[in-house]
Short mmCIF file of C-alpha atoms and ligand atoms in Angstrom, two decimals:
data_model
loop_
_atom_site.label_atom_id
_atom_site.label_comp_id
_atom_site.label_asym_id
_atom_site.label_seq_id
_atom_site.Cartn_x
_atom_site.Cartn_y
_atom_site.Cartn_z
CA UNK A 1 63.06 115.74 -143.88
CA UNK A 2 61.50 119.18 -143.76
CA UNK A 3 58.67 119.71 -141.26
CA UNK A 4 55.57 121.76 -142.01
CA UNK A 5 54.47 124.25 -139.39
CA UNK A 6 51.17 125.92 -138.55
CA UNK A 7 51.45 129.06 -136.41
CA UNK A 8 48.28 129.97 -134.55
CA UNK A 9 48.64 133.63 -133.55
CA UNK A 10 51.49 134.48 -135.92
CA UNK A 11 51.25 138.26 -135.45
CA UNK A 12 51.80 138.03 -131.69
CA UNK A 13 55.00 138.16 -129.71
CA UNK A 14 55.43 134.36 -129.65
CA UNK A 15 54.36 134.08 -133.30
CA UNK A 16 57.04 136.58 -134.32
CA UNK A 17 59.74 134.79 -132.31
CA UNK A 18 58.70 131.52 -133.95
CA UNK A 19 59.15 133.04 -137.41
CA UNK A 20 62.61 134.23 -136.37
CA UNK A 21 63.63 130.64 -135.65
CA UNK A 22 62.02 129.24 -138.79
CA UNK A 23 63.74 131.78 -141.04
CA UNK A 24 67.08 130.62 -139.63
CA UNK A 25 66.32 127.02 -140.66
CA UNK A 26 64.63 127.11 -144.07
CA UNK A 27 65.82 123.60 -144.96
CA UNK A 28 64.26 122.06 -141.87
CA UNK A 29 60.93 123.88 -141.66
CA UNK A 30 58.34 125.34 -143.99
CA UNK A 31 55.27 127.36 -143.02
CA UNK A 32 51.99 125.72 -144.08
CA UNK A 33 49.47 127.96 -142.30
CA UNK A 34 49.38 131.14 -140.24
CA UNK A 35 46.53 132.80 -138.36
CA UNK A 36 45.89 136.31 -137.05
CA UNK A 37 43.10 138.24 -135.43
CA UNK A 38 44.04 141.77 -136.53
CA UNK A 39 47.18 143.47 -137.93
CA UNK A 40 46.38 142.50 -141.51
CA UNK A 41 49.28 144.50 -142.98
CA UNK A 42 51.77 142.57 -140.86
CA UNK A 43 50.08 139.36 -141.87
CA UNK A 44 50.48 140.20 -145.56
CA UNK A 45 54.20 140.87 -145.01
CA UNK A 46 54.49 137.48 -143.32
CA UNK A 47 52.73 135.86 -146.30
CA UNK A 48 55.17 137.58 -148.64
CA UNK A 49 58.17 136.26 -146.78
CA UNK A 50 57.02 132.77 -145.78
CA UNK A 51 54.51 131.81 -148.54
CA UNK A 52 52.05 129.82 -146.43
CA UNK A 53 49.40 127.76 -148.24
CA UNK A 54 46.57 128.84 -145.92
CA UNK A 55 45.81 131.93 -143.81
CA UNK A 56 43.07 132.25 -141.18
CA UNK A 57 41.51 135.53 -140.03
CA UNK A 58 38.13 136.56 -138.53
CA UNK A 59 35.39 136.70 -141.22
CA UNK A 60 35.15 140.50 -140.99
CA UNK A 61 38.81 140.72 -142.09
CA UNK A 62 38.56 138.35 -145.07
CA UNK A 63 37.78 141.00 -147.72
CA UNK A 64 40.55 143.30 -146.59
CA UNK A 65 43.04 140.41 -146.55
CA UNK A 66 41.92 139.20 -150.00
CA UNK A 67 42.47 142.65 -151.52
CA UNK A 68 45.85 143.09 -149.91
CA UNK A 69 47.05 139.60 -150.93
CA UNK A 70 45.85 140.24 -154.49
CA UNK A 71 47.78 143.50 -154.59
CA UNK A 72 50.92 141.52 -153.73
CA UNK A 73 50.10 138.80 -156.32
CA UNK A 74 49.57 136.33 -153.50
CA UNK A 75 46.07 135.28 -154.56
CA UNK A 76 47.06 131.58 -154.57
CA UNK A 77 46.99 131.62 -150.75
CA UNK A 78 43.78 130.09 -149.42
CA UNK A 79 41.87 132.17 -146.84
CA UNK A 80 39.81 130.51 -144.12
CA UNK A 81 37.85 132.24 -141.37
CA UNK A 82 36.97 132.12 -137.68
CA UNK A 83 37.22 129.21 -135.27
CA UNK A 84 36.33 126.65 -137.97
CA UNK A 85 39.31 127.89 -139.99
CA UNK A 86 41.62 127.77 -136.98
CA UNK A 87 40.57 124.20 -136.24
CA UNK A 88 40.94 123.19 -139.90
CA UNK A 89 44.57 124.33 -140.13
CA UNK A 90 45.46 123.00 -136.67
CA UNK A 91 44.33 119.48 -137.59
CA UNK A 92 45.31 119.62 -141.29
CA UNK A 93 46.91 116.43 -142.57
CA UNK A 94 49.74 118.43 -144.20
CA UNK A 95 50.81 119.91 -140.86
CA UNK A 96 53.48 118.30 -138.65
CA UNK A 97 53.95 120.97 -136.00
CA UNK A 98 51.42 123.39 -134.50
CA UNK A 99 52.60 126.44 -132.57
CA UNK A 100 49.68 127.26 -130.23
CA UNK A 101 50.32 130.98 -129.66
CA UNK A 102 46.86 132.52 -129.62
CA UNK A 103 46.27 134.40 -126.37
CA UNK A 104 43.45 133.34 -124.06
CA UNK A 105 40.45 131.04 -124.33
CA UNK A 106 40.17 131.72 -128.08
CA UNK A 107 43.02 129.26 -128.51
CA UNK A 108 41.34 126.34 -126.76
CA UNK A 109 39.49 124.65 -129.63
CA UNK A 110 42.29 124.93 -132.21
CA UNK A 111 44.88 123.71 -129.69
CA UNK A 112 42.65 120.79 -128.77
CA UNK A 113 42.12 120.03 -132.46
CA UNK A 114 45.90 119.88 -132.98
CA UNK A 115 46.24 117.54 -130.01
CA UNK A 116 43.42 115.33 -131.32
CA UNK A 117 45.14 115.14 -134.67
CA UNK A 118 48.25 113.82 -132.90
CA UNK A 119 50.51 116.71 -133.87
CA UNK A 120 53.67 117.98 -132.24
CA UNK A 121 52.03 120.85 -130.36
CA UNK A 122 54.24 123.65 -129.06
CA UNK A 123 52.18 125.06 -126.21
CA UNK A 124 52.50 128.77 -125.51
CA UNK A 125 48.74 129.32 -125.03
CA UNK A 126 48.69 128.42 -121.32
CA UNK A 127 45.07 129.56 -120.89
CA UNK A 128 43.94 126.66 -123.12
CA UNK A 129 45.57 124.15 -120.77
CA UNK A 130 44.43 125.94 -117.60
CA UNK A 131 40.83 125.77 -118.87
CA UNK A 132 40.80 122.20 -120.08
CA UNK A 133 43.52 120.56 -117.88
CA UNK A 134 42.81 116.87 -117.59
CA UNK A 135 40.85 116.72 -120.85
CA UNK A 136 43.73 118.24 -122.83
CA UNK A 137 46.30 115.90 -121.23
CA UNK A 138 44.07 112.84 -121.63
CA UNK A 139 43.43 113.71 -125.29
CA UNK A 140 47.17 114.12 -125.91
CA UNK A 141 47.83 110.63 -124.53
CA UNK A 142 44.91 109.08 -126.40
CA UNK A 143 45.89 110.55 -129.77
CA UNK A 144 49.66 110.33 -129.27
CA UNK A 145 50.22 114.05 -129.55
CA UNK A 146 53.55 115.45 -128.40
CA UNK A 147 52.58 118.38 -126.18
CA UNK A 148 55.78 120.35 -125.58
CA UNK A 149 56.01 123.38 -123.29
CA UNK A 150 57.09 126.70 -124.80
CA UNK A 151 56.41 128.75 -121.67
CA UNK A 152 60.00 129.44 -120.58
CA UNK A 153 59.52 128.05 -117.06
CA UNK A 154 57.86 124.83 -118.20
CA UNK A 155 60.37 124.39 -120.94
CA UNK A 156 63.09 124.79 -118.30
CA UNK A 157 61.39 122.22 -116.05
CA UNK A 158 61.02 119.85 -118.99
CA UNK A 159 64.74 120.22 -119.71
CA UNK A 160 65.61 119.60 -116.04
CA UNK A 161 63.39 116.52 -115.52
CA UNK A 162 64.58 112.94 -116.16
CA UNK A 163 64.44 112.13 -119.89
CA UNK A 164 61.38 109.87 -120.06
CA UNK A 165 59.55 111.57 -117.18
CA UNK A 166 56.40 112.40 -119.15
CA UNK A 167 56.01 108.91 -120.58
CA UNK A 168 55.76 107.04 -117.27
CA UNK A 169 52.75 106.71 -114.94
CA UNK A 170 50.97 109.88 -113.79
CA UNK A 171 49.55 109.99 -110.27
CA UNK A 172 50.15 113.51 -108.94
CA UNK A 173 53.22 112.52 -106.91
CA UNK A 174 56.76 113.37 -107.98
CA UNK A 175 58.57 110.28 -109.29
CA UNK A 176 61.91 109.06 -110.63
CA UNK A 177 63.78 110.77 -107.80
CA UNK A 178 62.12 114.17 -108.30
CA UNK A 179 61.02 115.82 -105.05
CA UNK A 180 59.91 119.31 -105.99
CA UNK A 181 59.51 121.78 -108.82
CA UNK A 182 60.70 125.35 -108.31
CA UNK A 183 58.82 127.69 -110.62
CA UNK A 184 60.63 131.00 -111.00
CA UNK A 185 58.93 134.37 -111.45
CA UNK A 186 60.51 137.72 -112.20
CA UNK A 187 57.97 139.38 -109.92
CA UNK A 188 57.02 141.79 -112.70
CA UNK A 189 57.42 145.56 -112.88
CA UNK A 190 55.78 146.23 -109.48
CA UNK A 191 57.71 143.76 -107.36
CA UNK A 192 58.53 146.34 -104.68
CA UNK A 193 55.38 148.49 -104.89
CA UNK A 194 53.26 149.07 -101.80
CA UNK A 195 49.52 148.31 -101.99
CA UNK A 196 48.87 152.07 -102.24
CA UNK A 197 51.26 152.33 -105.18
CA UNK A 198 49.69 149.26 -106.82
CA UNK A 199 46.27 150.94 -106.73
CA UNK A 200 47.56 153.77 -108.90
CA UNK A 201 49.50 151.90 -111.61
CA UNK A 202 48.50 152.42 -115.24
CA UNK A 203 48.15 149.90 -118.09
CA UNK A 204 51.24 151.44 -119.75
CA UNK A 205 53.31 150.81 -116.64
CA UNK A 206 51.93 147.28 -116.29
CA UNK A 207 52.82 146.44 -119.88
CA UNK A 208 56.48 147.44 -119.44
CA UNK A 209 58.04 144.23 -118.23
CA UNK A 210 61.60 144.55 -116.89
CA UNK A 211 63.00 141.45 -118.68
CA UNK A 212 60.61 140.17 -121.35
CA UNK A 213 58.81 141.82 -124.26
CA UNK A 214 55.38 140.20 -124.49
CA UNK A 215 51.74 140.70 -125.50
CA UNK A 216 49.60 143.01 -123.33
CA UNK A 217 47.54 140.35 -121.59
CA UNK A 218 50.48 138.28 -120.36
CA UNK A 219 52.31 141.47 -119.37
CA UNK A 220 49.46 142.47 -117.05
CA UNK A 221 49.29 138.87 -115.76
CA UNK A 222 53.00 139.05 -114.97
CA UNK A 223 52.45 142.25 -113.05
CA UNK A 224 49.62 140.78 -110.91
CA UNK A 225 51.43 137.42 -110.58
CA UNK A 226 48.34 135.78 -112.09
CA UNK A 227 50.69 134.67 -114.84
CA UNK A 228 52.58 132.64 -112.23
CA UNK A 229 49.27 131.31 -110.94
CA UNK A 230 48.26 130.18 -114.43
CA UNK A 231 51.74 128.69 -114.82
CA UNK A 232 51.39 126.81 -111.55
CA UNK A 233 48.22 125.19 -112.93
CA UNK A 234 49.96 124.61 -116.26
CA UNK A 235 52.85 122.84 -114.50
CA UNK A 236 50.52 120.61 -112.48
CA UNK A 237 48.90 119.36 -115.69
CA UNK A 238 51.97 119.11 -117.89
CA UNK A 239 54.03 117.26 -115.31
CA UNK A 240 51.16 115.43 -113.55
CA UNK A 241 52.10 116.82 -110.18
CA UNK A 242 49.95 118.12 -107.30
CA UNK A 243 50.20 121.84 -106.50
CA UNK A 244 51.87 121.18 -103.12
CA UNK A 245 54.99 120.01 -104.98
CA UNK A 246 55.35 123.27 -106.92
CA UNK A 247 57.01 126.20 -105.13
CA UNK A 248 57.07 129.67 -106.65
CA UNK A 249 60.39 131.52 -106.28
CA UNK A 250 60.81 135.19 -107.16
CA UNK A 251 63.99 135.64 -109.18
CA UNK A 252 64.03 139.19 -110.55
CA UNK A 253 66.80 138.68 -113.15
CA UNK A 254 64.95 135.96 -115.15
CA UNK A 255 68.20 134.09 -115.85
CA UNK A 256 67.22 130.82 -114.18
CA UNK A 257 64.00 129.85 -115.94
CA UNK A 258 62.98 127.20 -113.36
CA UNK A 259 64.43 124.28 -111.40
CA UNK A 260 63.78 120.67 -110.43
CA UNK A 261 64.87 119.26 -107.08
CA UNK A 262 65.75 115.62 -106.51
CA UNK A 263 65.65 113.41 -103.41
CA UNK A 264 69.48 113.16 -103.30
CA UNK A 265 69.85 116.90 -102.70
CA UNK A 266 70.48 117.84 -106.35
CA UNK A 267 68.80 120.86 -107.88
CA UNK A 268 68.89 121.13 -111.68
CA UNK A 269 68.18 124.44 -113.36
CA UNK A 270 67.93 125.66 -116.93
CA UNK A 271 69.48 129.07 -117.48
CA UNK A 272 69.81 131.48 -120.35
CA UNK A 273 69.25 135.03 -121.47
CA UNK A 274 65.54 135.84 -121.31
CA UNK A 275 64.52 135.34 -124.95
CA UNK A 276 61.56 133.17 -125.97
CA UNK A 277 63.48 132.00 -129.04
CA UNK A 278 65.34 129.51 -126.83
CA UNK A 279 62.31 127.58 -125.51
CA UNK A 280 60.63 127.81 -128.93
CA UNK A 281 63.69 126.34 -130.66
CA UNK A 282 63.95 123.66 -127.98
CA UNK A 283 60.33 122.57 -128.36
CA UNK A 284 60.54 122.73 -132.14
CA UNK A 285 63.62 120.54 -132.47
CA UNK A 286 63.41 118.33 -129.36
CA UNK A 287 65.17 115.96 -128.79
CA UNK A 288 67.63 117.64 -131.15
CA UNK A 289 69.04 121.14 -130.63
CA UNK A 290 69.04 123.87 -133.26
CA UNK A 291 70.82 127.19 -133.49
CA UNK A 292 69.19 130.47 -132.43
CA UNK A 293 70.53 134.01 -132.47
CA UNK A 294 70.25 134.15 -128.65
CA UNK A 295 73.71 134.98 -127.26
CA UNK A 296 75.11 132.57 -124.67
CA UNK A 297 74.75 133.56 -121.05
CA UNK A 298 77.69 135.56 -119.76
CA UNK A 299 77.92 134.90 -116.03
CA UNK A 300 80.57 137.58 -115.59
CA UNK A 301 77.96 140.10 -116.75
CA UNK A 302 74.89 138.44 -115.20
CA UNK A 303 76.68 137.93 -111.92
CA UNK A 304 73.80 138.68 -109.57
CA UNK A 305 71.10 136.04 -109.11
CA UNK A 306 68.64 136.86 -106.33
CA UNK A 307 65.73 134.90 -104.91
CA UNK A 308 62.86 135.71 -102.58
CA UNK A 309 59.47 134.42 -101.51
CA UNK A 310 56.41 135.86 -103.28
CA UNK A 311 54.36 138.29 -101.18
CA UNK A 312 50.82 136.99 -101.60
CA UNK A 313 49.31 139.80 -99.54
CA UNK A 314 50.30 142.33 -102.22
CA UNK A 315 49.84 139.81 -105.05
CA UNK A 316 46.83 137.64 -104.04
CA UNK A 317 46.31 136.30 -107.58
CA UNK A 318 48.90 133.60 -106.98
CA UNK A 319 46.93 132.15 -104.08
CA UNK A 320 43.65 132.35 -105.99
CA UNK A 321 45.18 130.20 -108.72
CA UNK A 322 46.75 127.75 -106.27
CA UNK A 323 43.41 127.39 -104.52
CA UNK A 324 41.60 126.88 -107.83
CA UNK A 325 44.03 124.10 -108.74
CA UNK A 326 43.59 122.52 -105.32
CA UNK A 327 39.80 122.39 -105.53
CA UNK A 328 39.95 121.46 -109.21
CA UNK A 329 36.87 120.89 -111.34
CA UNK A 330 35.77 124.04 -113.13
CA UNK A 331 37.52 126.46 -110.74
CA UNK A 332 40.57 126.99 -113.01
CA UNK A 333 38.25 127.69 -115.96
CA UNK A 334 36.32 130.26 -113.91
CA UNK A 335 39.57 131.81 -112.66
CA UNK A 336 40.91 132.13 -116.20
CA UNK A 337 37.72 133.57 -117.70
CA UNK A 338 37.28 136.14 -114.91
CA UNK A 339 40.93 137.11 -115.23
CA UNK A 340 40.63 137.63 -119.00
CA UNK A 341 37.65 139.93 -118.46
CA UNK A 342 39.29 141.82 -115.59
CA UNK A 343 42.58 142.31 -117.47
CA UNK A 344 40.73 143.59 -120.56
CA UNK A 345 38.81 146.02 -118.32
CA UNK A 346 42.04 147.22 -116.68
CA UNK A 347 43.65 147.73 -120.10
CA UNK A 348 40.67 149.94 -121.01
CA UNK A 349 41.07 151.90 -117.77
CA UNK A 350 37.68 150.67 -116.52
CA UNK A 351 39.03 149.21 -113.27
CA UNK A 352 42.09 149.65 -111.08
CA UNK A 353 45.00 147.22 -111.14
CA UNK A 354 44.15 145.98 -107.64
CA UNK A 355 40.56 145.27 -108.72
CA UNK A 356 41.72 142.54 -111.10
CA UNK A 357 42.23 139.96 -108.37
CA UNK A 358 39.11 141.14 -106.56
CA UNK A 359 36.96 140.47 -109.63
CA UNK A 360 38.53 137.05 -110.09
CA UNK A 361 37.92 136.23 -106.43
CA UNK A 362 34.29 137.40 -106.52
CA UNK A 363 33.58 135.50 -109.71
CA UNK A 364 35.03 132.32 -108.22
CA UNK A 365 32.80 132.80 -105.17
CA UNK A 366 29.67 133.45 -107.27
CA UNK A 367 29.67 130.30 -109.37
CA UNK A 368 29.18 126.82 -107.97
CA UNK A 369 32.06 124.51 -108.79
CA UNK A 370 31.42 121.19 -110.53
CA UNK A 371 33.51 118.50 -112.23
CA UNK A 372 34.98 119.46 -115.63
CA UNK A 373 33.23 116.61 -117.40
CA UNK A 374 33.49 117.68 -121.00
CA UNK A 375 34.68 120.47 -123.26
CA UNK A 376 31.05 121.59 -123.61
CA UNK A 377 30.79 122.01 -119.82
CA UNK A 378 34.05 123.93 -119.81
CA UNK A 379 32.94 126.27 -122.61
CA UNK A 380 29.60 126.88 -120.89
CA UNK A 381 31.18 127.78 -117.56
CA UNK A 382 33.75 129.93 -119.37
CA UNK A 383 30.89 131.96 -120.88
CA UNK A 384 29.03 132.15 -117.60
CA UNK A 385 32.11 133.32 -115.70
CA UNK A 386 32.70 136.04 -118.32
CA UNK A 387 29.16 137.36 -117.84
CA UNK A 388 29.49 137.33 -114.05
CA UNK A 389 32.91 139.03 -114.18
CA UNK A 390 31.55 141.70 -116.58
CA UNK A 391 28.83 142.47 -114.03
CA UNK A 392 31.50 143.03 -111.39
CA UNK A 393 33.38 145.30 -113.80
CA UNK A 394 30.24 147.37 -114.41
CA UNK A 395 29.24 147.45 -110.76
CA UNK A 396 32.68 148.02 -109.20
P1 NAD B 783 50.06 138.57 -128.30
O1 NAD B 783 48.95 139.37 -127.79
O2 NAD B 783 51.34 139.25 -128.67
O3 NAD B 783 49.58 137.71 -129.56
C1 NAD B 783 48.39 136.99 -129.55
C2 NAD B 783 48.11 136.37 -130.90
O4 NAD B 783 46.81 135.75 -130.83
C3 NAD B 783 48.04 137.37 -132.06
O5 NAD B 783 48.54 136.78 -133.23
C4 NAD B 783 46.53 137.64 -132.21
O6 NAD B 783 46.19 137.98 -133.53
C5 NAD B 783 45.95 136.30 -131.83
N1 NAD B 783 44.61 136.41 -131.26
C6 NAD B 783 44.22 137.25 -130.25
N2 NAD B 783 42.91 137.10 -130.00
C7 NAD B 783 42.45 136.16 -130.85
C8 NAD B 783 41.18 135.58 -131.09
N3 NAD B 783 40.09 135.95 -130.38
N4 NAD B 783 41.07 134.65 -132.05
C9 NAD B 783 42.15 134.26 -132.77
N5 NAD B 783 43.38 134.78 -132.60
C10 NAD B 783 43.54 135.72 -131.65
O7 NAD B 783 50.37 137.44 -127.17
P2 NAD B 783 51.74 136.68 -126.88
O8 NAD B 783 52.52 137.44 -125.89
O9 NAD B 783 52.39 136.23 -128.14
O10 NAD B 783 51.18 135.40 -126.11
C11 NAD B 783 50.53 134.33 -126.77
C12 NAD B 783 50.35 133.19 -125.79
O11 NAD B 783 51.63 132.72 -125.39
C13 NAD B 783 49.62 133.61 -124.51
O12 NAD B 783 48.80 132.56 -124.07
C14 NAD B 783 50.75 133.82 -123.51
O13 NAD B 783 50.36 133.59 -122.18
C15 NAD B 783 51.76 132.78 -123.98
N6 NAD B 783 53.14 133.12 -123.64
C16 NAD B 783 53.70 134.24 -124.13
C17 NAD B 783 55.02 134.56 -123.79
C18 NAD B 783 55.69 135.78 -124.34
O14 NAD B 783 56.87 136.00 -124.05
N7 NAD B 783 55.03 136.61 -125.12
C19 NAD B 783 55.73 133.71 -122.93
C20 NAD B 783 55.11 132.56 -122.47
C21 NAD B 783 53.80 132.27 -122.82
MG1 MG B 784 56.32 131.97 -118.44
#
């Protein structure tokens, strides 16, 4: 039976990789809805090739999209707008699978809507889970959603865990013989930079990742190691494990995508060439396997695998995230919001690279933590943290 797919954030790096997989398997998947925030010309090309039933864009882009779809004789495609449109396609009764690939907090409500509608949700949008943690996981259980990790590390961990690991009790302790999760990190483009060198790096340099080609925001996060911090929080929620059982390992080649250690001394790893098509295909077809164009790993070529401890004095973002997870409540939401603001400011050359973690730290220290009781509380604190972080950007 063919599955219908909704791709939130289709014009992004993950969205594009998802289309690559779908076009290889036209009998198994059809595209029901796609969403984009900008890049309307690319969106129209996607509509031409994949004939979705519904497209979602911001309201200020609707007229432009309508004209361009008309010009291509694609006027049968329904256009929806803004967050209401995103939520509508994410929870649509005709959709089986939702790829959550919007970047940042903008993806929270549509991802949550997909989870509430009990979909198979392929989670790339880690910020949504970092912000809403327990609520997202609780909602997935309540509404029987299948929340599958697309982030390469979490997908690797998922593949290396015992088969029914996620279905059994969740209490923060490793179980079923698992003792520890090893979360790998490439270390980003500035792995060996001194603090002085880090102060002078440009957005262009930060966006040039040595192994992965990704959107701008996650590229900067990879360079600060905040990406690994967000992923640490993501892992704690997805696998119901306390932060003390997750160790970050720098592995510059990005061939081992993460590992799980067991009490008997075994360590299981998932390996492969660094291409997001592999975790996307895995999450899409799980528990089956489907073909991708990703070439098999050649260990005679990739014959150097190195590992080292992260240096949190040069990359303090990792500790900020670990601390936020430890204290819990709204701290991860504040961390994420402040980071989004600081990264955007760095990309616009308003602050230095090394000021990103400082702004996150100051924002965390300026807002009183409280329990994350509801989505409304989370959205409120997200807004508040953005305002506070903006003040630090202006006053830096
Ligand atoms: P990207 O910047 O390339 O794409 C982001 C997508 O989200 C685009 O389609 C854009 O139109 C849409 N978008 C942006 N702002 C929006 C808004 N306010 N409202 C609605 N839509 C909006 O990002 P990406 O690299 O594809 O990453 C997407 C998500 O996947 C991120 O959360 C990232 O952390 C995660 N992720 C990415 C990779 C990767 O290799 N790129 C790997 C793991 C996880
Ligand atoms: Mg990752």
